[in-house]
């Protein structure tokens, strides 16, 4: 699907280089000539936006690392020093902390876009599975990054989540001690989390390269879910069309990001993390960052600790099997009237679980979390497979070009009628 490269090196030096390492030809065929479906909407700009956020996290993170000290008696103070004394240190820290949230916003939209338009279905299964791996790596990175400032929530969050491993029968305690590097969350834990927090973003970047490679093999899906049938009729060259659209999406997203950083930099954080970690004082409510809340609600919904851990990990691992759980031959929700309703119910379930994850695990909250957790699995394991068998999809357009022309014709008719 990668566009045929029409790249011709201009100078003798470029010709010499290209015949030894054809990198400009690769860039040209992947990001300039690459045939892009002509009907992509703005939901398709979120892959580019996520790439931008990954780059922003790496740049701000590398600068923060120059001033941060991964040692339990100094970590908290080194972060305060970054905020007060380092030139633009406050900006780097706020951009990094809010950037993590914005990265998750972009990736959640990207995932739900894929769910809505059936982008995970054949032939894009490997592309999708690489995406799920990226998501898991992102969660691990964000979790370990949150521990580094060594505030109360850093410490107790690390304690709660690492202790989950002790629920594993027979070897659980040994695994937990091995993870901690001692008999509690302490200096060795902070050190290894710092090391891994620096390493993982580069691993994410590596998997993103594979992800985009797989994308260029299968070609992009599009809002109709109908594959490209004719390159000249159904597609446009990536540059300038997709490049300009992606750039516009990135600028809009950046404005939102900047608004958080400059106007409400602490709104997504937890006030308890401005208190130095104290292993002897447990905070009243241990709450993770917002992007973990739905999974935290699933963890706490199950009465047994081991059951909760299994449910939480399964709630993500299940997505690895989604391409095979979904039995429908039609990809896009646009032509699946019943699936479309269930899709929005699933979105509401995720938001509901997120809310419940932020509440104390008692009374009605626990009952509601149990109902929504059951529905979450019901949706993926029962409703999605059955819908493919029983739903009657609407007729698909013959091609992308047909669908574009039909929507233009209907707009024309409406304008004429007015
Ligand atoms: C660091 C995070 C990620 C980056 C930088 C990234 C990047 C991209 C880019 C640039 C595209 C092409 C443009 C687009 O369709 O928006 C894409 C497509 C895609 N991504 Fe991701 N992605 C990330 C995470 C994920 C995750 C977590 C999933 C799913 C669990 C996922 C699933 C997909 C799928 C299925 C497509 C194909 C969409 C289509 O052609 O319709 N990605 N990704």
Coordinates of C-alpha atoms and ligand atoms in Angstrom, one line a residue:
X1 CA 0.0 0.0 0.0
X2 CA 3.0 2.3 0.5
X3 CA 2.9 4.7 -2.4
X4 CA 5.3 4.1 -5.3
X5 CA 8.3 6.3 -4.7
X6 CA 8.7 8.9 -7.4
X7 CA 11.5 10.4 -5.4
X8 CA 14.5 11.5 -7.5
X9 CA 17.6 12.8 -5.7
X10 CA 18.4 16.3 -6.9
X11 CA 22.2 16.6 -6.2
X12 CA 25.1 14.2 -6.9
X13 CA 25.7 13.9 -3.1
X14 CA 22.0 13.0 -2.5
X15 CA 22.2 10.4 -5.4
X16 CA 25.4 8.9 -3.8
X17 CA 23.7 8.7 -0.4
X18 CA 20.4 7.4 -1.6
X19 CA 22.0 4.5 -3.5
X20 CA 23.6 3.5 -0.2
X21 CA 20.7 4.2 2.2
X22 CA 17.4 4.9 0.5
X23 CA 15.9 6.8 3.4
X24 CA 14.6 9.8 1.5
X25 CA 12.8 7.4 -0.9
X26 CA 11.2 5.7 2.2
X27 CA 10.1 9.0 3.7
X28 CA 8.8 10.1 0.3
X29 CA 6.8 6.9 -0.3
X30 CA 5.5 6.8 3.3
X31 CA 4.6 10.4 4.0
X32 CA 4.4 12.2 0.7
X33 CA 3.2 10.0 -2.1
X34 CA 1.4 7.5 0.3
X35 CA -2.2 7.1 -1.0
X36 CA -4.6 8.2 1.8
X37 CA -8.3 7.5 1.6
X38 CA -9.9 10.8 0.5
X39 CA -12.7 10.6 3.0
X40 CA -10.7 10.6 6.3
X41 CA -12.3 12.8 9.0
X42 CA -10.6 14.6 11.9
X43 CA -10.8 11.4 14.1
X44 CA -7.9 10.2 11.9
X45 CA -5.6 13.0 13.1
X46 CA -5.3 11.5 16.6
X47 CA -2.5 9.0 15.6
X48 CA -0.4 12.0 14.5
X49 CA -1.4 13.9 17.7
X50 CA -0.4 10.9 19.8
X51 CA 3.0 10.8 18.1
X52 CA 3.4 14.6 18.8
X53 CA 2.6 14.0 22.5
X54 CA 5.1 11.1 22.7
X55 CA 7.8 13.4 21.4
X56 CA 6.7 16.2 23.8
X57 CA 7.0 13.7 26.7
X58 CA 10.4 12.6 25.7
X59 CA 11.8 16.1 25.3
X60 CA 10.4 17.5 28.6
X61 CA 11.3 14.3 30.4
X62 CA 14.9 14.4 29.3
X63 CA 15.2 18.0 30.6
X64 CA 13.6 17.1 33.9
X65 CA 16.0 14.1 34.3
X66 CA 18.9 16.6 34.2
X67 CA 17.6 18.1 37.5
X68 CA 15.9 15.2 39.3
X69 CA 17.5 13.0 41.9
X70 CA 16.2 9.4 42.2
X71 CA 16.9 9.0 45.9
X72 CA 14.2 8.8 48.6
X73 CA 15.6 11.6 50.9
X74 CA 16.2 14.0 47.9
X75 CA 13.5 13.1 45.2
X76 CA 10.7 15.3 46.7
X77 CA 13.1 18.3 47.2
X78 CA 14.7 17.9 43.8
X79 CA 11.2 18.3 42.3
X80 CA 10.5 21.4 44.4
X81 CA 13.9 22.8 43.2
X82 CA 12.8 22.2 39.6
X83 CA 9.6 24.1 40.3
X84 CA 11.3 27.1 42.0
X85 CA 14.9 27.4 41.0
X86 CA 15.5 25.8 37.6
X87 CA 14.9 28.2 34.7
X88 CA 11.6 27.3 33.2
X89 CA 11.6 24.2 35.4
X90 CA 8.0 24.8 36.3
X91 CA 7.1 24.8 32.6
X92 CA 8.9 21.5 32.0
X93 CA 7.2 19.9 34.9
X94 CA 3.7 21.1 34.2
X95 CA 4.1 20.3 30.5
X96 CA 5.3 16.8 31.4
X97 CA 2.6 16.1 34.1
X98 CA -0.2 17.5 32.0
X99 CA 1.3 16.1 28.8
X100 CA 0.9 12.6 30.2
X101 CA -2.9 13.3 30.6
X102 CA -3.1 14.8 27.2
X103 CA -1.3 11.8 25.7
X104 CA -3.9 9.5 27.3
X105 CA -6.7 11.8 26.0
X106 CA -5.3 11.5 22.4
X107 CA -4.8 7.7 22.7
X108 CA -8.3 7.0 24.2
X109 CA -9.8 9.0 21.3
X110 CA -7.6 7.1 18.9
X111 CA -8.7 3.7 20.4
X112 CA -12.4 4.6 20.4
X113 CA -12.1 5.8 16.8
X114 CA -10.7 2.4 15.9
X115 CA -13.6 0.7 17.8
X116 CA -16.2 2.8 16.1
X117 CA -15.0 2.3 12.5
X118 CA -13.9 -1.3 13.0
X119 CA -10.2 -0.5 12.3
X120 CA -9.1 -3.5 14.3
X121 CA -10.7 -6.0 11.9
X122 CA -8.8 -8.0 9.2
X123 CA -6.4 -7.2 7.7
X124 CA -5.3 -4.8 10.5
X125 CA -5.1 -7.3 13.4
X126 CA -1.4 -7.0 13.9
X127 CA -1.6 -3.2 13.7
X128 CA -4.3 -3.3 16.4
X129 CA -2.3 -5.8 18.7
X130 CA 0.7 -3.5 18.5
X131 CA -1.6 -0.7 19.6
X132 CA -2.7 -2.7 22.6
X133 CA 1.0 -3.3 23.5
X134 CA 1.7 0.4 23.2
X135 CA -1.2 1.1 25.6
X136 CA 0.1 -1.4 28.1
X137 CA 3.6 0.2 27.9
X138 CA 2.0 3.6 28.3
X139 CA 0.2 2.6 31.5
X140 CA 3.4 1.1 33.0
X141 CA 5.4 4.3 32.1
X142 CA 2.8 6.6 33.6
X143 CA 2.5 4.5 36.7
X144 CA 6.2 4.5 37.3
X145 CA 6.5 8.2 36.5
X146 CA 3.9 9.1 39.1
X147 CA 6.1 7.5 41.8
X148 CA 9.1 9.7 41.0
X149 CA 8.1 12.9 42.9
X150 CA 7.9 10.8 46.0
X151 CA 4.8 12.5 47.4
X152 CA 2.2 10.7 49.5
X153 CA 0.1 9.6 46.5
X154 CA 3.3 8.5 44.7
X155 CA 4.3 6.3 47.6
X156 CA 0.8 4.8 48.4
X157 CA -0.1 4.4 44.8
X158 CA 3.1 2.4 44.3
X159 CA 2.4 0.4 47.4
X160 CA -1.2 -0.5 46.4
X161 CA -0.5 -1.5 42.9
X162 CA 2.8 -3.5 43.5
X163 CA 1.1 -5.3 46.4
X164 CA -1.5 -6.6 43.9
X165 CA 1.1 -9.1 42.8
X166 CA 1.1 -10.7 46.2
X167 CA -2.4 -12.0 45.4
X168 CA -0.8 -14.5 43.0
X169 CA -0.9 -18.0 44.7
X170 CA 2.4 -19.5 46.1
X171 CA 4.8 -17.1 44.3
X172 CA 3.0 -13.8 44.9
X173 CA 5.0 -12.6 47.9
X174 CA 8.3 -13.5 46.3
X175 CA 7.4 -11.6 43.2
X176 CA 6.4 -8.5 45.2
X177 CA 9.7 -8.5 47.2
X178 CA 11.6 -9.0 43.9
X179 CA 9.7 -6.0 42.4
X180 CA 10.4 -3.8 45.4
X181 CA 14.0 -4.8 45.6
X182 CA 13.5 -5.1 49.4
X183 CA 10.7 -5.6 51.9
X184 CA 8.8 -2.5 51.2
X185 CA 8.5 0.3 48.6
X186 CA 11.8 2.1 49.3
X187 CA 15.0 3.5 47.7
X188 CA 15.7 0.4 45.4
X189 CA 12.1 0.6 44.2
X190 CA 12.4 4.3 43.4
X191 CA 15.7 3.7 41.6
X192 CA 14.4 0.9 39.3
X193 CA 11.2 2.9 38.6
X194 CA 13.3 5.8 37.5
X195 CA 15.5 3.6 35.2
X196 CA 12.4 2.0 33.6
X197 CA 10.5 5.2 33.3
X198 CA 13.4 6.6 31.2
X199 CA 13.6 3.4 29.2
X200 CA 10.0 2.6 28.3
X201 CA 9.2 5.7 26.2
X202 CA 11.9 4.7 23.8
X203 CA 10.4 1.2 23.7
X204 CA 7.0 2.8 23.0
X205 CA 8.7 4.8 20.2
X206 CA 10.0 1.5 18.8
X207 CA 6.6 -0.2 18.9
X208 CA 5.1 3.0 17.3
X209 CA 7.5 2.5 14.3
X210 CA 6.2 -1.1 13.9
X211 CA 2.6 0.2 14.3
X212 CA 3.0 2.7 11.5
X213 CA 4.9 0.1 9.4
X214 CA 2.0 -2.3 9.8
X215 CA -0.4 0.6 8.9
X216 CA 1.5 1.1 5.7
X217 CA 1.2 -2.5 4.8
X218 CA -2.5 -2.9 5.3
X219 CA -3.4 0.7 4.3
X220 CA -5.6 3.0 6.3
X221 CA -9.2 2.2 7.1
X222 CA -11.7 5.0 6.6
X223 CA -15.2 6.1 7.8
X224 CA -17.0 3.8 5.3
X225 CA -14.9 0.8 6.3
X226 CA -14.8 -0.1 2.6
X227 CA -11.2 -0.8 1.4
X228 CA -9.5 1.3 -1.3
X229 CA -10.5 -0.2 -4.7
X230 CA -8.9 2.3 -7.0
X231 CA -5.9 4.4 -6.0
X232 CA -6.6 7.3 -8.3
X233 CA -10.3 7.5 -7.5
X234 CA -10.4 6.6 -3.8
X235 CA -7.3 8.3 -2.5
X236 CA -5.3 11.5 -2.4
X237 CA -1.5 11.8 -1.8
X238 CA -0.6 12.0 1.9
X239 CA 1.1 15.4 1.4
X240 CA -0.3 18.0 1.3
X241 CA -3.8 16.7 2.1
X242 CA -3.3 14.5 5.3
X243 CA -0.2 16.5 6.4
X244 CA -2.1 19.8 6.5
X245 CA -5.1 18.2 8.2
X246 CA -2.9 16.5 10.8
X247 CA -1.0 19.7 11.4
X248 CA -4.3 21.6 12.0
X249 CA -5.5 18.9 14.4
X250 CA -2.2 19.1 16.3
X251 CA -2.4 22.9 16.6
X252 CA -5.9 22.7 18.0
X253 CA -4.9 20.0 20.4
X254 CA -1.8 22.0 21.4
X255 CA -4.0 25.0 22.3
X256 CA -6.0 22.7 24.7
X257 CA -2.7 21.3 26.1
X258 CA -1.4 24.8 26.6
X259 CA -4.6 25.9 28.4
X260 CA -4.1 23.1 31.0
X261 CA -0.4 24.0 31.4
X262 CA -0.8 27.8 31.8
X263 CA -4.2 28.2 33.4
X264 CA -5.1 25.1 35.4
X265 CA -1.8 23.1 35.8
X266 CA -2.7 21.4 39.0
X267 CA -6.4 20.5 38.2
X268 CA -5.7 16.9 37.1
X269 CA -3.2 16.2 40.0
X270 CA -3.8 15.3 43.6
X271 CA -3.2 17.7 46.4
X272 CA -1.8 14.9 48.6
X273 CA 1.2 14.6 46.3
X274 CA 2.4 18.0 47.5
X275 CA 3.0 16.2 50.9
X276 CA 6.3 14.3 51.1
X277 CA 5.9 10.5 51.1
X278 CA 5.4 9.1 54.6
X279 CA 5.2 5.3 55.0
X280 CA 3.6 5.7 58.4
X281 CA 0.6 7.8 57.3
X282 CA -1.9 6.4 54.9
X283 CA -3.9 9.0 52.9
X284 CA -7.7 8.9 53.5
X285 CA -8.4 8.0 49.8
X286 CA -5.8 6.5 47.6
X287 CA -6.9 7.5 44.0
X288 CA -4.9 7.0 40.8
X289 CA -4.7 9.5 38.0
X290 CA -7.9 9.8 36.0
X291 CA -6.7 7.6 33.1
X292 CA -6.5 4.6 35.3
X293 CA -9.8 5.1 37.1
X294 CA -12.0 2.7 35.0
X295 CA -9.5 -0.2 35.6
X296 CA -9.2 0.7 39.2
X297 CA -13.0 0.5 39.5
X298 CA -12.9 -3.0 38.0
X299 CA -10.1 -4.0 40.3
X300 CA -12.2 -3.0 43.4
X301 CA -15.5 -4.3 42.1
X302 CA -14.5 -8.0 42.6
X303 CA -14.7 -9.1 46.3
X304 CA -11.5 -11.2 46.2
X305 CA -8.1 -9.6 45.7
X306 CA -6.9 -12.2 43.2
X307 CA -10.2 -12.0 41.3
X308 CA -9.9 -8.3 41.1
X309 CA -6.4 -8.5 39.7
X310 CA -7.4 -11.0 37.1
X311 CA -10.5 -9.0 36.1
X312 CA -8.4 -5.8 35.8
X313 CA -5.7 -7.4 33.6
X314 CA -8.3 -9.3 31.6
X315 CA -10.2 -6.0 30.9
X316 CA -7.3 -4.9 28.8
X317 CA -6.0 -8.3 27.5
X318 CA -9.4 -9.0 26.1
X319 CA -8.8 -6.3 23.5
X320 CA -6.0 -8.5 22.0
X321 CA -8.8 -10.9 20.9
X322 CA -11.2 -8.3 19.7
X323 CA -10.5 -8.8 15.9
X324 CA -11.8 -12.4 16.4
X325 CA -14.5 -11.7 18.9
X326 CA -16.2 -9.3 16.4
X327 CA -17.9 -11.6 13.8
X328 CA -19.4 -8.8 11.7
X329 CA -18.2 -8.6 8.1
X330 CA -19.0 -4.8 8.0
X331 CA -16.4 -2.6 9.7
X332 CA -17.8 0.8 10.2
X333 CA -20.5 1.7 12.7
X334 CA -22.0 4.0 10.1
X335 CA -23.6 1.0 8.5
X336 CA -24.2 -1.0 11.7
X337 CA -27.3 0.6 13.4
X338 CA -27.5 -1.7 16.4
X339 CA -23.7 -1.8 16.9
X340 CA -23.7 2.0 16.9
X341 CA -26.1 2.1 19.9
X342 CA -24.1 -0.5 21.8
X343 CA -20.9 1.4 21.0
X344 CA -22.2 4.5 22.8
X345 CA -23.5 2.4 25.7
X346 CA -19.9 1.0 26.0
X347 CA -18.5 4.5 26.0
X348 CA -20.9 5.5 28.8
X349 CA -19.9 2.3 30.7
X350 CA -16.2 3.3 30.5
X351 CA -17.1 6.9 31.8
X352 CA -19.3 5.4 34.5
X353 CA -16.5 3.1 35.7
X354 CA -14.1 6.0 35.7
X355 CA -16.4 8.0 38.0
X356 CA -16.8 5.0 40.3
X357 CA -13.1 4.5 40.4
X358 CA -12.7 8.0 41.9
X359 CA -15.3 7.2 44.7
X360 CA -14.7 5.4 48.0
X361 CA -15.3 1.6 47.6
X362 CA -18.5 1.4 49.7
X363 CA -22.3 1.1 49.5
X364 CA -24.0 1.9 46.3
X365 CA -20.7 2.7 44.5
X366 CA -19.5 -0.9 44.8
X367 CA -22.8 -2.3 43.6
X368 CA -22.8 0.1 40.6
X369 CA -19.1 -0.8 39.9
X370 CA -20.1 -4.5 39.9
X371 CA -23.0 -4.0 37.5
X372 CA -20.8 -1.9 35.1
X373 CA -17.9 -4.4 35.3
X374 CA -20.3 -7.2 34.4
X375 CA -21.6 -5.2 31.5
X376 CA -18.1 -4.3 30.3
X377 CA -17.3 -8.0 29.9
X378 CA -20.8 -8.8 28.5
X379 CA -20.3 -6.2 25.8
X380 CA -17.0 -7.6 24.6
X381 CA -17.5 -11.4 25.1
X382 CA -21.2 -11.8 24.3
X383 CA -22.8 -8.7 22.6
X384 CA -20.1 -8.1 20.0
X385 CA -19.9 -11.7 18.8
X386 CA -23.7 -12.0 18.7
X387 CA -24.3 -8.7 16.9
X388 CA -22.1 -9.8 14.0
X389 CA -24.4 -12.8 13.6
X390 CA -27.8 -11.2 14.0
X391 CA -27.5 -7.5 13.0
X392 CA -28.7 -6.5 9.5
X393 CA -26.2 -3.9 8.3
X394 CA -27.2 -1.0 6.0
X395 CA -26.1 -1.3 2.4
X396 CA -22.4 -0.4 1.9
X397 CA -21.3 2.1 -0.8
X398 CA -19.6 0.4 -3.8
X399 CA -16.4 2.4 -3.1
X400 CA -15.0 5.3 -1.2
X401 CA -15.3 7.5 -4.2
X402 CA -19.0 6.6 -4.5
X403 CA -19.7 7.5 -0.9
X404 CA -18.0 10.8 -1.3
X405 CA -19.9 11.6 -4.5
X406 CA -23.2 10.5 -2.9
X407 CA -22.7 12.8 0.1
X408 CA -21.8 15.7 -2.2
X409 CA -24.9 15.0 -4.3
X410 CA -27.1 15.0 -1.2
X411 CA -25.6 18.3 0.0
X412 CA -26.1 19.7 -3.5
X413 CA -29.8 18.6 -3.4
X414 CA -30.3 20.1 0.0
X415 CA -28.8 23.5 -1.1
X416 CA -30.9 23.4 -4.3
X417 CA -34.1 22.7 -2.2
X418 CA -33.3 25.7 0.1
Ligands
LIG1 C1 1.9 6.1 21.3 C2 0.7 5.8 20.9 C3 0.2 5.7 19.5 C4 0.7 6.3 18.4 C5 1.8 7.4 18.3 C6 -0.1 5.8 17.3 C7 0.1 6.2 16.0 C8 -0.8 5.9 14.9 C9 -0.8 6.6 13.6 C10 0.1 7.8 13.2 C11 -1.8 6.0 12.9 C12 -2.3 6.5 11.5 C13 -3.2 7.7 11.7 C14 -4.5 7.4 12.4 O1 -5.2 6.5 12.0 O2 -4.8 8.1 13.4 C15 -2.4 5.0 13.7 C16 -3.4 4.1 13.3 C17 -4.0 3.1 14.0 N1 -3.7 2.9 15.4 FE1 -2.4 3.9 16.5 N2 -1.0 4.9 17.7 C18 -0.8 4.8 19.1 C19 -1.6 3.9 19.9 C20 -2.6 3.0 19.5 C21 -3.3 2.2 20.4 C22 -3.2 2.2 21.9 C23 -4.2 1.5 19.6 C24 -5.2 0.4 19.9 C25 -5.2 -0.2 21.0 C26 -4.0 1.9 18.2 C27 -4.6 1.4 17.1 C28 -4.5 1.9 15.8 C29 -5.3 1.4 14.6 C30 -6.3 0.2 14.6 C31 -4.9 2.2 13.6 C32 -5.5 2.1 12.1 C33 -6.6 3.1 12.0 C34 -7.2 3.1 10.6 O3 -6.5 3.0 9.6 O4 -8.4 3.3 10.6 N3 -3.0 2.8 18.2 N4 -1.8 4.9 14.9

